[in-house]
Amino acid sequence: MAFPCCCCSWFSVAGEEREPLNIQHPNKCRESNRTAGFSKDKPLTVKRVNMPEIDTLFDNIAETFNKQQGNCLALWEAIQGLKKVYNCSPASYLSVCMEKIQQEHSDYSVQVHMEGYRFGLNVGDKEIPEQLKQAQEQVGELNRATIGIISSHTKLQEMIHSVLQSQDKLRERIKVTNSEHLDWIRLEGNLTENIEKIRLAEQFSKQYKEEANGVLREMSKSAGLAS
């Protein structure tokens, strides 16, 4: 899977309908528009503008966003995996699924442990069944993906903001640096396309963080840290 994540076709599981993270809203990881070739089934790619430091910045934005998108995909896959194994409704809250896991494995003292952004399934000292091992692994992957989304969000927003704030200056620099009219027109077009894409990436990144925060709220509830 997804994040989360813009609505990439590769966020879907073959043979399954796309499902929401919870009953309140559809999974933002898989929600997308189409702008300048940046669509639901493609990662963010950028074009050269012939200014090395700006090209590097665009490359860093694309790399950071694509990692965040991948984490949102992993988040969606982990949730879907848990719901499928424990026959939870696709529209059910994650905390409901966690409660069902605890009920089905009541002999193993299953507890949701949470500290800061880190969470996991703690079990007793007994040898646990394979199904519960899989649940532990899925929750571990869910935590890794959630932290990945949140940790990259601020850096990504700052990089995008710096470009959007200076786009007029960048256009002027492109014009001054590239005296050939056709080069200037082509590179300015590349800059315009990149800016369109990163504006959309900025929106998606905020949606990914909303999904990650939703996971944290649900796991906090399961751990007894929130009502």
CSV table of C-alpha atoms in Angstrom, one decimal:
chain,number,residue,atom,x,y,z
A,1,MET,CA,0.0,0.0,0.0
A,2,ALA,CA,-0.6,4.9,0.7
A,3,PHE,CA,-0.3,6.8,3.3
A,4,PRO,CA,-2.3,8.0,4.4
A,5,CYS,CA,-0.2,8.7,1.3
A,6,CYS,CA,-1.6,10.4,-2.3
A,7,CYS,CA,-4.1,8.2,-4.0
A,8,CYS,CA,-1.6,6.0,-5.8
A,9,SER,CA,-2.8,2.9,-7.6
A,10,TRP,CA,0.0,1.0,-5.9
A,11,PHE,CA,-1.6,1.9,-2.6
A,12,SER,CA,-4.4,-0.6,-3.4
A,13,VAL,CA,-4.2,-4.3,-2.6
A,14,ALA,CA,-5.0,-6.5,-5.6
A,15,GLY,CA,-8.6,-7.7,-5.4
A,16,GLU,CA,-9.6,-5.4,-2.6
A,17,GLU,CA,-11.5,-2.2,-2.6
A,18,ARG,CA,-9.7,0.8,-1.1
A,19,GLU,CA,-10.6,1.2,2.5
A,20,PRO,CA,-10.6,4.1,5.0
A,21,LEU,CA,-8.3,4.4,7.9
A,22,ASN,CA,-11.4,5.0,10.1
A,23,ILE,CA,-15.0,5.8,9.6
A,24,GLN,CA,-14.5,9.5,9.7
A,25,HIS,CA,-12.7,10.1,6.4
A,26,PRO,CA,-11.1,8.2,3.5
A,27,ASN,CA,-7.5,7.4,3.6
A,28,LYS,CA,-5.6,10.5,2.6
A,29,CYS,CA,-2.6,8.5,1.5
A,30,ARG,CA,-4.5,7.5,-1.5
A,31,GLU,CA,-6.2,10.7,-2.4
A,32,SER,CA,-4.8,12.6,-5.3
A,33,ASN,CA,-5.1,15.2,-8.1
A,34,ARG,CA,-3.2,15.4,-11.3
A,35,THR,CA,-0.7,18.2,-11.8
A,36,ALA,CA,2.1,18.4,-14.3
A,37,GLY,CA,2.6,14.6,-14.6
A,38,PHE,CA,2.5,14.3,-10.8
A,39,SER,CA,-0.5,12.0,-10.2
A,40,LYS,CA,-1.9,9.3,-8.0
A,41,ASP,CA,0.3,6.5,-9.5
A,42,LYS,CA,3.6,8.4,-9.7
A,43,PRO,CA,6.2,9.6,-7.2
A,44,LEU,CA,7.3,13.3,-7.3
A,45,THR,CA,9.9,14.0,-10.0
A,46,VAL,CA,11.4,17.4,-10.8
A,47,LYS,CA,13.1,19.0,-13.7
A,48,ARG,CA,16.4,20.9,-14.0
A,49,VAL,CA,16.4,24.7,-13.8
A,50,ASN,CA,20.1,25.2,-14.4
A,51,MET,CA,20.9,26.6,-11.0
A,52,PRO,CA,22.8,23.9,-9.0
A,53,GLU,CA,21.8,25.0,-5.5
A,54,ILE,CA,18.1,25.2,-6.6
A,55,ASP,CA,18.3,21.9,-8.5
A,56,THR,CA,19.7,20.3,-5.4
A,57,LEU,CA,16.9,21.8,-3.3
A,58,PHE,CA,14.2,20.5,-5.7
A,59,ASP,CA,15.9,17.0,-5.6
A,60,ASN,CA,15.9,17.1,-1.8
A,61,ILE,CA,12.2,18.0,-1.8
A,62,ALA,CA,11.4,15.1,-4.1
A,63,GLU,CA,13.5,12.6,-2.1
A,64,THR,CA,12.0,13.6,1.2
A,65,PHE,CA,8.4,13.6,-0.1
A,66,ASN,CA,8.8,10.3,-1.8
A,67,LYS,CA,10.1,8.7,1.4
A,68,GLN,CA,7.1,10.2,3.3
A,69,GLN,CA,4.8,8.9,0.6
A,70,GLY,CA,6.4,5.4,1.0
A,71,ASN,CA,5.9,5.6,4.7
A,72,CYS,CA,2.2,6.5,4.3
A,73,LEU,CA,1.9,3.5,2.0
A,74,ALA,CA,3.5,1.3,4.7
A,75,LEU,CA,1.1,2.8,7.2
A,76,TRP,CA,-1.9,1.8,5.1
A,77,GLU,CA,-0.6,-1.7,4.5
A,78,ALA,CA,0.0,-2.3,8.2
A,79,ILE,CA,-3.5,-1.2,9.1
A,80,GLN,CA,-5.1,-3.2,6.4
A,81,GLY,CA,-3.0,-6.3,7.4
A,82,LEU,CA,-4.2,-6.0,11.0
A,83,LYS,CA,-7.8,-5.6,10.0
A,84,LYS,CA,-7.7,-8.5,7.6
A,85,VAL,CA,-6.1,-11.0,10.0
A,86,TYR,CA,-8.5,-10.1,12.8
A,87,ASN,CA,-11.6,-9.7,10.6
A,88,CYS,CA,-12.1,-6.1,11.6
A,89,SER,CA,-14.5,-4.0,9.6
A,90,PRO,CA,-12.7,-1.8,7.0
A,91,ALA,CA,-14.5,1.2,8.5
A,92,SER,CA,-13.6,0.4,12.1
A,93,TYR,CA,-11.3,2.5,14.2
A,94,LEU,CA,-7.8,1.2,14.7
A,95,SER,CA,-8.4,1.2,18.5
A,96,VAL,CA,-11.3,-1.2,18.0
A,97,CYS,CA,-9.0,-3.6,16.1
A,98,MET,CA,-6.5,-3.3,18.9
A,99,GLU,CA,-9.2,-4.2,21.4
A,100,LYS,CA,-10.1,-7.2,19.4
A,101,ILE,CA,-6.5,-8.4,19.3
A,102,GLN,CA,-6.3,-8.1,23.1
A,103,GLN,CA,-9.6,-10.0,23.5
A,104,GLU,CA,-8.6,-12.9,21.2
A,105,HIS,CA,-5.3,-13.3,22.9
A,106,SER,CA,-6.4,-12.7,26.5
A,107,ASP,CA,-4.2,-15.6,27.7
A,108,TYR,CA,-1.1,-13.7,26.7
A,109,SER,CA,-1.5,-10.4,28.6
A,110,VAL,CA,-1.4,-8.3,25.4
A,111,GLN,CA,-1.0,-4.7,26.2
A,112,VAL,CA,-0.5,-1.6,23.9
A,113,HIS,CA,2.5,0.2,25.2
A,114,MET,CA,3.1,3.8,24.2
A,115,GLU,CA,5.9,6.3,25.0
A,116,GLY,CA,6.0,9.5,23.1
A,117,TYR,CA,5.6,8.7,19.4
A,118,ARG,CA,6.7,5.1,20.0
A,119,PHE,CA,4.2,2.3,20.5
A,120,GLY,CA,4.0,-1.5,20.3
A,121,LEU,CA,2.3,-4.6,21.5
A,122,ASN,CA,3.7,-6.1,24.7
A,123,VAL,CA,2.9,-9.7,25.6
A,124,GLY,CA,3.7,-12.0,28.5
A,125,ASP,CA,6.6,-14.4,28.7
A,126,LYS,CA,4.6,-17.3,27.2
A,127,GLU,CA,5.4,-18.6,23.7
A,128,ILE,CA,2.9,-16.7,21.6
A,129,PRO,CA,1.0,-18.0,18.5
A,130,GLU,CA,2.0,-17.0,15.0
A,131,GLN,CA,-1.0,-14.8,14.5
A,132,LEU,CA,0.0,-12.7,17.5
A,133,LYS,CA,3.6,-12.5,16.3
A,134,GLN,CA,2.3,-11.2,13.0
A,135,ALA,CA,0.2,-8.6,14.8
A,136,GLN,CA,3.3,-7.5,16.7
A,137,GLU,CA,5.2,-7.1,13.5
A,138,GLN,CA,2.4,-5.2,11.8
A,139,VAL,CA,2.1,-2.8,14.8
A,140,GLY,CA,5.9,-2.4,14.7
A,141,GLU,CA,5.8,-1.5,11.0
A,142,LEU,CA,2.9,0.9,11.7
A,143,ASN,CA,5.0,2.7,14.3
A,144,ARG,CA,8.0,2.9,12.1
A,145,ALA,CA,5.9,4.4,9.2
A,146,THR,CA,4.1,6.8,11.6
A,147,ILE,CA,7.4,8.2,13.0
A,148,GLY,CA,8.8,8.4,9.4
A,149,ILE,CA,5.9,10.5,8.3
A,150,ILE,CA,6.0,12.9,11.2
A,151,SER,CA,9.8,13.3,11.3
A,152,SER,CA,10.0,14.3,7.7
A,153,HIS,CA,7.1,16.6,7.7
A,154,THR,CA,8.7,19.8,9.2
A,155,LYS,CA,11.8,19.5,7.0
A,156,LEU,CA,9.7,19.1,3.9
A,157,GLN,CA,7.4,22.0,4.6
A,158,GLU,CA,10.4,24.3,5.3
A,159,MET,CA,12.1,23.4,2.0
A,160,ILE,CA,8.9,23.9,0.0
A,161,HIS,CA,8.2,27.2,1.8
A,162,SER,CA,11.6,28.5,0.9
A,163,VAL,CA,11.0,27.8,-2.8
A,164,LEU,CA,7.5,29.3,-2.8
A,165,GLN,CA,8.7,32.4,-1.0
A,166,SER,CA,11.5,33.1,-3.5
A,167,GLN,CA,9.9,32.0,-6.8
A,168,ASP,CA,9.8,35.5,-8.3
A,169,LYS,CA,13.5,35.9,-7.6
A,170,LEU,CA,14.2,32.5,-9.0
A,171,ARG,CA,12.5,33.4,-12.3
A,172,GLU,CA,14.6,36.5,-12.6
A,173,ARG,CA,17.8,34.6,-11.9
A,174,ILE,CA,16.9,32.1,-14.6
A,175,LYS,CA,16.4,34.9,-17.0
A,176,VAL,CA,19.7,36.6,-16.2
A,177,THR,CA,21.7,33.4,-16.1
A,178,ASN,CA,20.4,32.1,-19.4
A,179,SER,CA,20.8,34.7,-22.1
A,180,GLU,CA,19.5,32.5,-24.9
A,181,HIS,CA,15.8,33.2,-25.2
A,182,LEU,CA,14.8,29.5,-25.9
A,183,ASP,CA,16.9,28.3,-22.9
A,184,TRP,CA,15.2,30.9,-20.6
A,185,ILE,CA,11.7,29.9,-21.8
A,186,ARG,CA,12.4,26.2,-21.3
A,187,LEU,CA,14.0,26.6,-17.9
A,188,GLU,CA,11.3,28.9,-16.7
A,189,GLY,CA,8.8,26.3,-17.8
A,190,ASN,CA,10.6,23.7,-15.8
A,191,LEU,CA,10.5,26.0,-12.7
A,192,THR,CA,6.8,26.6,-13.2
A,193,GLU,CA,6.1,22.9,-13.4
A,194,ASN,CA,8.3,22.1,-10.4
A,195,ILE,CA,6.5,24.7,-8.3
A,196,GLU,CA,3.1,23.3,-9.3
A,197,LYS,CA,4.2,19.9,-8.2
A,198,ILE,CA,5.6,21.0,-4.9
A,199,ARG,CA,2.5,22.9,-4.1
A,200,LEU,CA,0.6,19.7,-4.5
A,201,ALA,CA,3.2,17.8,-2.5
A,202,GLU,CA,2.8,20.3,0.3
A,203,GLN,CA,-0.9,19.5,0.5
A,204,PHE,CA,-0.3,15.8,0.4
A,205,SER,CA,2.4,16.0,3.1
A,206,LYS,CA,-0.1,17.7,5.4
A,207,GLN,CA,-2.6,15.0,4.8
A,208,TYR,CA,0.0,12.3,5.5
A,209,LYS,CA,0.7,14.0,8.8
A,210,GLU,CA,-3.0,14.1,9.6
A,211,GLU,CA,-3.1,10.3,9.0
A,212,ALA,CA,-0.1,9.7,11.2
A,213,ASN,CA,-1.5,11.8,14.0
A,214,GLY,CA,-4.7,9.9,13.7
A,215,VAL,CA,-2.8,6.7,14.3
A,216,LEU,CA,-1.1,8.2,17.3
A,217,ARG,CA,-4.5,9.2,18.8
A,218,GLU,CA,-5.9,5.7,18.2
A,219,MET,CA,-2.9,3.9,19.8
A,220,SER,CA,-2.9,6.4,22.7
A,221,LYS,CA,-6.5,5.4,23.3
A,222,SER,CA,-5.6,1.7,23.1
A,223,ALA,CA,-2.8,2.3,25.6
A,224,GLY,CA,-5.2,4.0,28.0
A,225,LEU,CA,-3.5,7.4,27.7
A,226,ALA,CA,-6.5,9.1,26.1
A,227,SER,CA,-10.3,8.9,26.4
